[in-house]
Coordinates of C-alpha atoms in Angstrom, one line a residue:
Chain A
M1447 CA 0.0 0.0 0.0
I1448 CA 1.3 3.4 -0.8
P1449 CA 0.3 6.5 1.1
G1450 CA -2.1 7.7 -1.5
E1451 CA -4.0 4.4 -1.5
R1452 CA -4.3 4.6 2.3
T1453 CA -5.8 8.1 2.1
E1454 CA -8.2 6.9 -0.6
N1455 CA -9.3 4.0 1.6
R1456 CA -9.9 6.4 4.5
R1457 CA -12.2 8.4 2.3
E1458 CA -14.2 5.4 1.2
E1459 CA -14.5 4.2 4.8
Q1460 CA -15.7 7.6 6.0
Q1461 CA -18.5 7.4 3.5
N1462 CA -19.6 4.0 4.6
D1463 CA -19.2 4.5 8.3
P1464 CA -22.5 4.6 10.2
P1465 CA -22.9 7.2 12.9
G1466 CA -22.7 5.9 16.5
P1467 CA -24.8 6.8 19.5
S1468 CA -22.3 9.2 21.0
G1469 CA -21.8 11.2 17.9
G1470 CA -18.9 9.1 16.7
S1471 CA -19.1 5.5 15.5
P1472 CA -16.6 2.9 16.9
L1473 CA -14.9 3.0 13.6
T1474 CA -14.6 6.7 13.7
L1475 CA -13.2 6.6 17.2
R1476 CA -10.6 4.0 16.3
R1477 CA -9.6 5.9 13.2
Q1478 CA -9.3 9.0 15.3
A1479 CA -7.0 6.9 17.6
G1480 CA -4.8 6.3 14.5
E1481 CA -4.6 10.0 13.8
D1482 CA -3.9 10.9 17.5
L1483 CA -1.1 8.3 17.3
L1484 CA 0.6 10.0 14.5
A1485 CA 0.3 13.4 16.1
A1486 CA 1.8 12.1 19.3
G1487 CA 4.3 9.8 17.7
E1488 CA 6.5 12.4 16.2
A1489 CA 7.1 14.2 19.5
I1490 CA 7.6 11.0 21.5
I1491 CA 10.1 9.7 19.0
N1492 CA 12.0 12.9 18.9
R1493 CA 12.3 12.7 22.7
A1494 CA 13.4 9.1 22.6
L1495 CA 16.1 9.4 20.0
S1496 CA 19.7 9.7 21.0
G1497 CA 20.8 12.3 18.4
N1498 CA 23.4 9.9 17.0
S1499 CA 21.7 6.8 15.7
E1500 CA 24.9 5.2 14.4
A1501 CA 26.5 5.5 17.8
F1502 CA 23.4 4.2 19.5
L1503 CA 23.3 1.1 17.2
A1504 CA 27.0 0.4 17.8
A1505 CA 26.6 0.7 21.5
N1506 CA 23.7 -1.6 21.6
R1507 CA 25.2 -4.2 19.3
Q1508 CA 24.0 -7.7 20.1
Q1509 CA 25.7 -11.0 19.2
G1510 CA 24.1 -14.4 19.0
G1511 CA 20.9 -15.7 20.4
Q1512 CA 18.4 -18.4 19.7
Chain B
M1203 CA -14.1 -28.5 27.4
S1204 CA -10.4 -29.3 27.5
T1205 CA -7.5 -27.5 29.1
R1206 CA -4.6 -26.4 27.0
M1207 CA -1.2 -25.5 28.4
F1208 CA 1.4 -23.2 26.9
G1209 CA 4.1 -20.7 27.8
A1210 CA 6.5 -18.2 26.4
E1211 CA 10.2 -17.7 26.5
T1212 CA 11.4 -14.2 25.9
E1213 CA 15.0 -13.4 25.3
Y1214 CA 15.9 -9.7 26.0
A1215 CA 18.6 -7.5 24.7
V1216 CA 20.6 -5.6 27.3
A1217 CA 22.8 -2.7 26.8
G1218 CA 24.6 -0.3 29.1
R1219 CA 25.8 3.2 29.0
T1220 CA 29.1 3.4 30.6
G1221 CA 29.3 5.0 34.0
D1222 CA 32.4 5.9 36.0
R1223 CA 33.3 2.3 36.7
G1224 CA 32.8 0.9 33.2
G1225 CA 29.1 -0.1 33.5
G1226 CA 28.8 -0.4 29.7
D1227 CA 30.3 -3.9 29.5
R1228 CA 27.5 -6.1 28.3
A1229 CA 28.8 -9.3 29.7
M1230 CA 29.3 -7.8 33.1
L1231 CA 25.9 -6.1 33.1
V1232 CA 24.1 -9.3 32.1
N1233 CA 25.8 -11.3 34.8
Q1234 CA 25.1 -8.6 37.3
L1235 CA 21.5 -8.7 36.3
Q1236 CA 21.4 -12.4 37.1
D1237 CA 23.1 -11.7 40.4
A1238 CA 20.5 -9.0 41.2
A1239 CA 17.7 -11.5 40.4
K1240 CA 19.1 -14.0 42.9
L1241 CA 19.5 -11.2 45.5
Q1242 CA 16.1 -9.5 45.0
L1243 CA 13.7 -12.3 43.9
R1244 CA 12.4 -15.1 45.9
H1245 CA 13.7 -18.2 44.1
L1246 CA 15.2 -21.6 44.0
P1247 CA 18.3 -22.3 42.0
D1248 CA 17.8 -24.1 38.7
R1249 CA 18.8 -27.7 39.2
Q1250 CA 20.1 -28.0 35.7
G1251 CA 21.8 -24.6 35.0
S1252 CA 22.9 -21.3 36.4
G1253 CA 19.5 -19.6 36.5
C1254 CA 16.7 -19.8 38.9
F1255 CA 13.0 -20.5 39.2
L1256 CA 10.9 -17.8 40.7
E1257 CA 7.9 -17.8 43.1
N1258 CA 5.5 -17.0 40.3
G1259 CA 6.6 -20.3 38.7
A1260 CA 8.7 -18.6 35.9
R1261 CA 12.3 -19.4 35.1
F1262 CA 15.0 -16.7 34.7
Y1263 CA 18.4 -17.4 33.2
I1264 CA 21.1 -16.1 30.8
D1265 CA 20.8 -17.7 27.4
A1266 CA 23.1 -17.9 24.4
G1267 CA 24.4 -14.6 23.2
L1268 CA 24.2 -13.0 26.7
H1269 CA 20.5 -12.6 26.5
P1270 CA 18.6 -12.7 29.8
E1271 CA 15.6 -15.0 29.3
M1272 CA 12.4 -15.1 31.1
S1273 CA 10.2 -18.2 30.6
T1274 CA 6.6 -17.8 31.8
P1275 CA 5.1 -20.4 34.1
E1276 CA 2.8 -22.9 32.3
C1277 CA -0.4 -21.1 31.5
T1278 CA -3.8 -22.3 30.5
T1279 CA -5.4 -19.2 28.9
P1280 CA -4.2 -16.6 26.5
W1281 CA -5.0 -13.9 29.1
E1282 CA -2.8 -15.6 31.6
V1283 CA 0.3 -16.1 29.3
V1284 CA 0.2 -12.4 28.3
R1285 CA -0.1 -11.4 31.9
Y1286 CA 2.9 -13.4 32.9
M1287 CA 4.9 -12.1 29.9
L1288 CA 4.2 -8.6 31.0
A1289 CA 5.1 -9.5 34.6
G1290 CA 8.4 -10.8 33.2
D1291 CA 9.0 -7.5 31.4
R1292 CA 8.3 -5.7 34.7
I1293 CA 10.7 -7.9 36.7
L1294 CA 13.5 -7.2 34.1
V1295 CA 12.9 -3.4 34.3
D1296 CA 12.9 -3.5 38.1
L1297 CA 16.2 -5.5 38.1
A1298 CA 17.8 -3.0 35.7
R1299 CA 16.8 0.0 37.9
Q1300 CA 18.0 -1.8 41.0
L1301 CA 21.3 -2.6 39.3
E1302 CA 21.8 1.0 38.2
A1303 CA 21.2 2.1 41.8
R1304 CA 23.7 -0.4 43.1
L1305 CA 26.4 0.6 40.5
G1306 CA 25.8 4.1 41.6
D1307 CA 28.1 5.6 38.9
G1308 CA 25.5 6.9 36.5
S1309 CA 25.5 3.8 34.4
R1310 CA 22.3 3.1 32.6
V1311 CA 21.1 -0.4 32.0
T1312 CA 18.6 -0.7 29.1
V1313 CA 16.5 -3.7 28.3
F1314 CA 14.9 -4.2 24.9
K1315 CA 12.2 -6.6 23.8
G1316 CA 12.7 -6.6 20.0
N1317 CA 14.5 -9.6 18.6
V1318 CA 16.8 -8.5 15.8
D1319 CA 20.0 -6.5 15.7
Y1320 CA 20.2 -3.6 13.3
S1321 CA 23.9 -2.8 13.8
G1322 CA 25.0 -5.3 11.1
T1323 CA 25.8 -8.3 13.2
H1324 CA 22.9 -10.2 11.6
S1325 CA 22.0 -11.5 15.1
T1326 CA 18.5 -12.5 16.2
W1327 CA 17.3 -13.8 19.5
G1328 CA 14.2 -15.6 20.5
A1329 CA 10.6 -15.0 21.4
H1330 CA 9.7 -18.7 21.6
E1331 CA 6.4 -20.4 22.3
S1332 CA 5.7 -23.8 23.8
Y1333 CA 2.5 -25.7 23.5
C1334 CA 1.8 -28.9 25.4
H1335 CA 0.0 -31.5 23.3
R1336 CA -0.5 -35.2 22.6
A1337 CA -0.8 -35.1 18.8
P1338 CA 1.4 -37.4 16.8
V1339 CA 4.5 -35.3 16.1
E1340 CA 4.6 -36.2 12.4
C1341 CA 1.2 -34.6 12.0
L1342 CA 2.3 -31.2 13.1
P1343 CA 4.4 -29.6 10.2
D1344 CA 1.8 -29.9 7.4
A1345 CA -1.1 -28.7 9.5
L1346 CA 0.8 -26.0 11.4
I1347 CA 3.2 -24.3 8.9
P1348 CA 0.6 -22.4 6.9
H1349 CA -0.8 -21.0 10.2
L1350 CA 2.7 -20.0 11.4
V1351 CA 3.4 -18.4 8.0
S1352 CA 0.2 -16.4 7.7
R1353 CA -0.3 -15.3 11.3
V1354 CA 2.3 -12.6 10.7
V1355 CA -0.6 -10.4 9.6
Y1356 CA -1.5 -9.9 13.3
A1357 CA 1.5 -11.5 15.1
G1358 CA 4.3 -9.7 13.3
A1359 CA 6.3 -7.2 15.3
G1360 CA 6.9 -4.9 12.3
G1361 CA 10.2 -3.2 11.6
F1362 CA 12.7 -3.5 8.9
N1363 CA 14.4 -6.3 7.1
P1364 CA 17.6 -6.5 9.2
L1365 CA 19.5 -8.2 6.4
S1366 CA 18.7 -5.6 3.7
P1367 CA 21.2 -2.8 2.8
G1368 CA 18.2 -0.6 2.1
L1369 CA 15.2 0.3 4.3
E1370 CA 12.5 -2.3 3.7
F1371 CA 9.5 -2.4 6.0
T1372 CA 8.5 -5.9 7.1
L1373 CA 5.7 -7.3 9.1
S1374 CA 8.2 -9.7 10.7
P1375 CA 11.9 -8.8 11.1
R1376 CA 12.5 -12.3 12.6
A1377 CA 11.2 -14.0 9.4
H1378 CA 14.3 -12.8 7.4
H1379 CA 16.5 -14.9 9.7
L1380 CA 14.7 -18.1 8.8
T1381 CA 16.4 -20.2 6.2
R1382 CA 14.6 -23.5 6.4
V1383 CA 11.1 -24.8 6.4
I1384 CA 11.9 -27.4 9.0
S1385 CA 15.0 -27.4 11.2
D1386 CA 16.2 -28.8 14.4
N1387 CA 18.6 -25.9 14.9
S1388 CA 17.7 -22.9 17.1
T1389 CA 20.9 -20.8 16.7
N1390 CA 21.7 -21.2 13.0
L1391 CA 19.8 -22.4 9.9
R1392 CA 16.5 -21.7 11.8
G1393 CA 13.3 -23.2 10.4
I1394 CA 9.7 -22.1 10.4
F1395 CA 8.9 -25.3 12.1
H1396 CA 11.3 -26.4 14.9
T1397 CA 11.5 -30.2 15.4
K1398 CA 12.7 -29.9 19.0
D1399 CA 10.4 -32.1 21.1
E1400 CA 11.7 -31.8 24.7
P1401 CA 8.5 -32.5 26.6
L1402 CA 9.7 -31.5 30.0
S1403 CA 7.0 -33.7 31.3
S1404 CA 5.9 -37.4 31.3
S1405 CA 2.7 -39.3 30.5
G1406 CA 2.9 -39.0 26.8
Y1407 CA 2.9 -35.2 26.5
H1408 CA 4.9 -33.5 23.8
R1409 CA 6.0 -29.9 23.7
L1410 CA 5.7 -28.0 20.4
H1411 CA 8.5 -25.4 20.4
V1412 CA 7.8 -22.5 18.1
L1413 CA 10.8 -20.2 17.4
C1414 CA 9.7 -18.4 14.3
G1415 CA 7.7 -15.7 16.0
D1416 CA 8.5 -12.0 16.8
G1417 CA 8.8 -10.4 20.2
L1418 CA 5.6 -8.4 20.6
L1419 CA 4.4 -5.5 22.8
S1420 CA 0.7 -5.2 21.8
E1421 CA -1.5 -7.2 24.2
T1422 CA -4.0 -7.9 21.4
A1423 CA -1.3 -9.3 19.2
L1424 CA 0.3 -11.4 21.9
W1425 CA -3.1 -12.7 23.0
L1426 CA -4.0 -13.6 19.5
K1427 CA -0.7 -15.2 18.7
F1428 CA -1.0 -17.7 21.6
G1429 CA -4.8 -18.1 21.5
T1430 CA -5.0 -18.9 17.8
T1431 CA -1.9 -21.2 17.8
A1432 CA -3.2 -23.1 20.8
L1433 CA -6.5 -23.7 19.0
V1434 CA -4.7 -24.9 15.9
V1435 CA -2.7 -27.3 18.0
A1436 CA -5.9 -28.5 19.7
M1437 CA -7.4 -29.2 16.3
I1438 CA -4.3 -31.0 15.1
E1439 CA -4.4 -33.1 18.3
A1440 CA -8.1 -33.9 17.6
G1441 CA -7.3 -35.1 14.1
V1442 CA -9.2 -32.3 12.4
F1443 CA -6.6 -31.8 9.7
T1444 CA -6.9 -34.9 7.5
K1445 CA -5.8 -32.9 4.5
N1446 CA -4.7 -29.3 4.9
K1447 CA -6.3 -27.4 2.1
V1448 CA -4.0 -24.4 2.5
A1449 CA -0.7 -26.3 2.4
L1450 CA 1.9 -23.9 0.9
R1451 CA 3.9 -24.7 -2.2
S1452 CA 6.9 -22.7 -0.8
P1453 CA 6.4 -21.9 2.9
L1454 CA 9.6 -19.9 3.3
Q1455 CA 9.0 -17.7 0.3
A1456 CA 5.4 -17.3 1.4
L1457 CA 6.5 -16.1 4.8
K1458 CA 8.8 -13.5 3.2
T1459 CA 6.1 -12.5 0.7
F1460 CA 3.5 -12.0 3.4
S1461 CA 6.0 -10.2 5.7
G1462 CA 6.8 -7.7 2.9
D1463 CA 3.1 -6.8 2.3
P1464 CA 1.4 -4.5 4.8
T1465 CA -1.6 -4.4 2.5
C1466 CA -2.2 -8.1 3.2
R1467 CA -3.4 -8.4 -0.4
V1468 CA -0.6 -10.4 -2.0
A1469 CA -1.4 -14.1 -2.7
V1470 CA 1.0 -17.0 -2.8
K1471 CA 0.8 -20.4 -4.5
L1472 CA -0.7 -23.3 -2.5
S1473 CA 0.3 -26.9 -3.1
S1474 CA -3.1 -27.4 -4.7
G1475 CA -2.2 -25.0 -7.5
R1476 CA -4.6 -22.3 -6.2
S1477 CA -3.4 -19.1 -4.7
A1478 CA -4.3 -17.5 -1.3
T1479 CA -3.5 -14.4 0.7
A1480 CA -2.4 -14.6 4.3
L1481 CA -5.9 -13.4 5.3
Q1482 CA -7.5 -16.2 3.3
I1483 CA -5.3 -18.8 4.9
Q1484 CA -6.1 -17.4 8.3
D1485 CA -9.7 -17.4 7.5
Y1486 CA -9.5 -21.1 6.7
Y1487 CA -8.1 -21.9 10.1
L1488 CA -10.6 -19.6 11.8
A1489 CA -13.5 -21.2 10.0
L1490 CA -12.3 -24.6 11.1
A1491 CA -12.0 -23.4 14.7
E1492 CA -15.5 -21.9 14.5
A1493 CA -16.9 -25.2 13.1
H1494 CA -15.5 -27.1 16.1
L1495 CA -16.1 -24.4 18.7
H1496 CA -18.2 -26.5 21.0
D1497 CA -16.4 -29.8 20.5
A1498 CA -15.0 -31.4 23.7
F1499 CA -11.4 -30.9 22.7
M1500 CA -11.7 -27.1 22.5
P1501 CA -10.9 -25.0 25.6
D1502 CA -13.6 -22.9 27.1
W1503 CA -12.0 -19.7 25.9
A1504 CA -12.1 -20.8 22.2
E1505 CA -15.2 -18.6 21.5
D1506 CA -13.4 -15.5 22.8
V1507 CA -10.4 -16.2 20.7
C1508 CA -12.4 -16.9 17.5
G1509 CA -14.4 -13.7 18.1
Q1510 CA -11.4 -11.5 18.4
W1511 CA -9.6 -13.4 15.6
R1512 CA -12.5 -12.6 13.2
V1513 CA -12.6 -8.9 14.2
V1514 CA -8.9 -8.5 13.5
L1515 CA -9.0 -10.4 10.2
E1516 CA -12.0 -8.3 9.0
S1517 CA -10.3 -5.1 10.1
L1518 CA -7.1 -6.0 8.2
D1519 CA -9.2 -6.9 5.1
K1520 CA -11.7 -4.1 5.0
R1521 CA -10.8 -1.4 7.5
P1522 CA -7.1 -1.4 8.3
A1523 CA -7.3 2.1 9.9
E1524 CA -9.2 0.4 12.7
I1525 CA -6.1 -1.5 13.9
A1526 CA -3.5 1.2 13.2
A1527 CA -3.1 1.8 16.9
T1528 CA -3.6 -1.9 17.9
L1529 CA -1.1 -4.3 16.3
D1530 CA 2.6 -3.9 16.7
W1531 CA 3.4 -3.8 12.9
A1532 CA 0.4 -1.6 12.1
I1533 CA 1.4 1.0 14.8
K1534 CA 4.9 1.1 13.4
W1535 CA 3.8 1.2 9.8
A1536 CA 1.6 4.2 10.5
V1537 CA 4.3 6.0 12.4
Y1538 CA 7.2 5.2 10.0
E1539 CA 5.2 6.2 7.0
D1540 CA 4.3 9.5 8.6
R1541 CA 7.8 10.2 9.7
A1542 CA 9.3 9.3 6.4
E1543 CA 7.0 11.8 4.7
R1544 CA 7.9 14.5 7.2
R1545 CA 11.5 13.9 6.2
G1546 CA 10.7 14.3 2.6
F1547 CA 10.8 10.6 1.6
S1548 CA 7.7 9.0 0.2
W1549 CA 7.3 5.3 0.8
T1550 CA 7.9 4.8 -3.0
A1551 CA 11.1 6.8 -2.8
L1552 CA 12.3 4.5 0.0
A1553 CA 11.6 1.5 -2.1
G1554 CA 13.6 3.0 -4.9
W1555 CA 16.6 3.7 -2.6
S1556 CA 16.4 0.2 -1.2
F1557 CA 16.6 -1.2 -4.8
V1558 CA 19.6 1.0 -5.4
M1559 CA 21.3 -0.1 -2.2
R1560 CA 20.7 -3.8 -3.0
E1561 CA 22.3 -3.4 -6.4
L1562 CA 25.3 -1.5 -5.1
R1563 CA 25.7 -4.0 -2.3
A1564 CA 25.7 -6.9 -4.7
A1565 CA 28.2 -5.1 -6.9
L1566 CA 30.5 -4.2 -4.1
D1567 CA 30.4 -7.7 -2.6
A1568 CA 31.5 -9.1 -5.9
T1569 CA 34.8 -7.1 -5.6
E1570 CA 37.7 -7.4 -3.2
N1571 CA 35.9 -4.8 -1.1
R1572 CA 33.2 -7.2 0.0
G1573 CA 31.5 -6.0 3.2
L1574 CA 32.7 -2.4 3.0
P1575 CA 30.0 0.1 4.2
I1576 CA 28.3 1.9 1.3
G1577 CA 28.4 5.6 2.1
V1578 CA 28.2 8.8 0.1
D1579 CA 32.0 9.1 -0.3
L1580 CA 32.3 5.6 -1.7
V1581 CA 29.4 6.2 -4.1
C1582 CA 30.6 9.6 -5.3
S1583 CA 34.3 8.9 -5.6
Q1584 CA 35.8 8.9 -9.1
D1585 CA 37.8 5.9 -7.9
S1586 CA 34.9 4.0 -6.5
P1587 CA 35.2 0.2 -7.0
I1588 CA 31.6 0.3 -8.1
R1589 CA 31.8 3.4 -10.3
K1590 CA 30.4 1.6 -13.3
E1591 CA 27.3 0.4 -11.3
V1592 CA 26.8 3.9 -9.8
L1593 CA 26.7 5.5 -13.3
A1594 CA 24.4 2.8 -14.5
M1595 CA 21.9 3.7 -11.8
R1596 CA 21.3 7.2 -13.2
P1597 CA 18.3 6.3 -15.5
F1598 CA 16.7 4.5 -12.7
L1599 CA 17.1 7.4 -10.3
H1600 CA 16.0 9.9 -12.9
A1601 CA 12.8 8.0 -13.7
R1602 CA 11.9 8.1 -10.0
K1603 CA 12.9 11.7 -9.4
L1604 CA 15.6 10.6 -7.1
S1605 CA 19.1 12.1 -6.9
W1606 CA 22.4 11.0 -5.6
D1607 CA 22.3 14.3 -3.6
D1608 CA 19.8 12.6 -1.4
L1609 CA 21.7 9.5 -0.7
G1610 CA 23.2 10.9 2.5
A1611 CA 19.8 11.9 3.8
F1612 CA 18.5 8.4 3.0
L1613 CA 21.3 6.7 4.8
A1614 CA 20.8 8.9 7.9
L1615 CA 17.1 8.2 7.8
R1616 CA 17.9 4.5 7.7
Q1617 CA 20.0 4.6 10.8
E1618 CA 17.4 6.8 12.5
F1619 CA 14.6 4.3 11.7
F1620 CA 16.7 1.4 13.0
E1621 CA 17.2 3.3 16.3
I1622 CA 13.5 4.0 16.5
D1623 CA 12.6 0.4 15.8
S1624 CA 15.0 -0.7 18.6
R1625 CA 13.5 1.9 21.0
F1626 CA 10.0 0.8 20.3
G1627 CA 10.8 -2.3 22.3
Q1628 CA 12.8 -0.6 25.0
L1629 CA 11.2 -1.5 28.3
G1630 CA 10.3 1.2 30.8
A1631 CA 8.8 4.6 30.5
E1632 CA 11.4 5.8 27.9
G1633 CA 10.5 3.1 25.3
I1634 CA 8.5 4.5 22.4
F1635 CA 5.7 1.9 22.7
S1636 CA 5.5 2.5 26.4
A1637 CA 5.4 6.3 25.9
L1638 CA 2.7 6.1 23.3
D1639 CA 0.7 3.8 25.5
S1640 CA 1.1 6.0 28.6
A1641 CA 0.0 8.9 26.5
G1642 CA -3.2 7.0 25.7
K1643 CA -2.5 6.8 22.0
L1644 CA -2.7 3.0 21.6
T1645 CA -5.7 0.7 21.5
H1646 CA -4.0 -2.6 22.2
H1647 CA -5.2 -3.4 25.7
L1648 CA -7.6 -6.3 26.3
P1649 CA -9.9 -6.7 29.2
G1650 CA -8.7 -9.4 31.6
I1651 CA -5.0 -8.7 31.1
D1652 CA -4.4 -7.0 34.4
R1653 CA -2.9 -7.4 37.9
I1654 CA 0.6 -7.5 36.3
E1655 CA 2.3 -6.6 39.6
E1656 CA 0.6 -9.6 41.3
A1657 CA 1.7 -11.9 38.5
A1658 CA 5.3 -11.0 39.3
S1659 CA 5.0 -12.9 42.5
E1660 CA 1.9 -15.1 42.3
P1661 CA 1.9 -18.3 40.3
P1662 CA -1.0 -19.2 38.0
L1663 CA -4.1 -20.7 39.6
T1664 CA -3.8 -24.2 38.3
G1665 CA -1.4 -26.8 37.1
R1666 CA 2.1 -27.7 38.2
A1667 CA 3.2 -24.0 38.0
R1668 CA 1.0 -23.4 41.0
L1669 CA 2.6 -26.1 43.0
R1670 CA 6.1 -25.0 41.9
G1671 CA 5.5 -21.4 42.8
E1672 CA 4.0 -22.3 46.2
E1673 CA 7.0 -24.5 47.1
I1674 CA 9.5 -22.0 45.9
R1675 CA 7.9 -19.4 48.1
R1676 CA 8.0 -21.8 51.1
L1677 CA 11.6 -23.0 50.4
A1678 CA 13.4 -19.9 49.1
G1679 CA 16.5 -19.0 51.0
T1680 CA 17.5 -22.6 51.5
A1681 CA 19.9 -22.6 48.5
G1682 CA 22.2 -25.5 48.6
R1683 CA 19.5 -27.8 49.8
H1684 CA 16.5 -27.2 47.5
Y1685 CA 16.5 -26.8 43.7
S1686 CA 13.9 -26.6 41.0
D1687 CA 13.4 -27.5 37.4
W1688 CA 10.3 -27.8 35.2
Q1689 CA 9.5 -31.3 36.4
G1690 CA 10.1 -31.1 40.1
V1691 CA 11.3 -29.4 43.2
W1692 CA 14.3 -31.2 44.8
D1693 CA 15.3 -31.5 48.4
H1694 CA 18.8 -32.8 48.2
A1695 CA 19.3 -33.0 51.9
S1696 CA 16.3 -35.2 52.8
M1697 CA 16.5 -36.9 49.4
R1698 CA 12.9 -36.1 48.5
W1699 CA 11.4 -34.5 45.4
L1700 CA 8.1 -33.0 44.5
D1701 CA 7.0 -34.8 41.3
L1702 CA 5.8 -32.2 38.8
S1703 CA 6.3 -34.3 35.7
D1704 CA 2.5 -34.1 34.9
P1705 CA 2.0 -30.5 33.8
F1706 CA -1.7 -30.6 34.8
D1707 CA -1.0 -31.9 38.3
V1708 CA -2.7 -30.0 41.1
D1709 CA -1.7 -32.1 44.2
A1710 CA 1.7 -31.8 45.8
K1711 CA 3.3 -35.3 46.0
W1712 CA 6.6 -35.2 47.8
Q1713 CA 8.3 -38.6 47.5
P1714 CA 11.7 -40.2 48.1
I1715 CA 14.4 -39.9 45.4
P1716 CA 15.3 -43.5 44.7
E1717 CA 18.7 -44.2 46.1
R1718 CA 21.6 -46.0 44.6
P1719 CA 24.3 -47.6 46.8
G1720 CA 27.3 -45.4 47.2
A1721 CA 25.7 -42.4 45.5
L1722 CA 24.7 -38.9 46.8
K1723 CA 27.4 -38.4 49.6
D1724 CA 28.2 -35.0 48.3
I1725 CA 25.0 -33.4 47.0
R1726 CA 26.7 -30.8 44.7
S1727 CA 29.2 -33.2 43.2
Q1728 CA 26.4 -35.7 42.5
L1729 CA 24.0 -33.4 40.6
S1730 CA 24.6 -35.2 37.3
T1731 CA 24.0 -38.5 39.0
F1732 CA 20.4 -37.6 39.6
E1733 CA 19.6 -37.7 36.0
E1734 CA 21.2 -41.1 35.7
L1735 CA 19.1 -42.3 38.7
L1736 CA 16.0 -41.0 37.2
N1737 CA 16.7 -42.5 33.8
A1738 CA 17.4 -45.9 35.5
R1739 CA 14.1 -45.8 37.4
D1740 CA 11.4 -48.3 36.3
G1741 CA 8.9 -46.7 34.0
G1742 CA 11.4 -44.4 32.5
W1743 CA 11.5 -40.6 32.4
T1744 CA 11.3 -38.3 29.5
Y1745 CA 13.4 -35.2 29.4

């Protein structure tokens, strides 16, 4: 799926999504959760990153395992 | 209704940030973590190794590759196994914090739950599953493999192909480390189906050991992974699969095809000559489970699993946005796609750069510079050993509106995404998944997966794990006298043992260890003799 297809899917779903009792259907609420996730994700990731990913990966290098 | 039993083994990655006294040494940190576990946790030493069994019935030890491993106690419901996995995570985080405090030099001990390395070592470590069963072992591969291959649509951790020189999103990073359909090896040449059958019990039980899965964080994904696979095992045991209609023509290729397709739309060839998508294969298993829902061999939670299984498959098929904040891979897919766009890279552009990197890697590896990192300097140099291939890429780049000027940004983004993917599984508040969850941005929780703190010290309600946990709590602190393993608790002073060889046992049966003349004078020096004694016992023992 490419980003454009995803957006198109969202449009189609919105047209078919029946309204729920509290003004938003379960589908709408879950879709809203996805959008909230993206809004929050950027800031949370920026806080989590070390600033030097190459050094981070080298320092966390793992060897072996099952 | 029947009772199923299963458990999880989670290998963690540990890393340290050096403090004043060199706290960054991984071997030292891992050993100190094990020491901390023995100091802080009520336990009995493992009779057959350097680890320990805990009062919640779990086992903690250091596995190959210096990976701390937590095995859950034997569980009988999918809620329970997820609960004990989360309790294991919490125990590890607490131990790490306690170790940091003890070191007292500013060292940081970080624990990760993902199971691939992105630094170039091509290492992977396990998130194994065990299912107790009585099915004829030879029936398992044909019936089970299509399920294991297609369940990645909800049981994949998401991330990137760790073996690719590009940046290729995958539903299952672990899948790229599998090189066989069936294998008896767990550290090399791993297979989708692992033939290991170490029952750790008696009475005709087998233990299906699944090693192809990813380490997960989503409760829904974990719950489904165990719930659906346990139902498939129950159906195999009941003889439901006389002929598997979704047998795959090329299971390994199918796993990689499904892993590379977040749309869940790509079909693979079946042995029958027909084609099927991962969702169609999963739907086949689900329909079978629903048809047998009320049969005596099914557990009483089968209806719950089938209900949630159907909801997730239908969401993946018709409304993927519904599970964008629920399943591990879907959460990552949404976040990575969004972040790449913010950095000026469309998903199509990333695919283009990945193709370029694969071509250049292959070209470089065909020269005497095999293995050399591919960076901007190497690509742009007039003396580059792959100058010809670089020039040959121009039409491809031009057709996709890509430019060598962006190679540096692509390589930086690749490293950044690898760090993000590692930090998704970082345990504790600083981990990305944890932070998103704490911020209320995820929809992965399931009712009934709760009381995690309690599960860190309380064993499950039934089965031998209950008995083991109770005895460990009673006997902890008597190291040197009492030991535990999966099949028993051993009192080496009074020469008695608690027989836990039946995993479904609910009554404590202490009994004498059969003696052999001249043996057992020095308990510690005689540990290996116990196994010989047991093997020699009438009726035999199965290890």
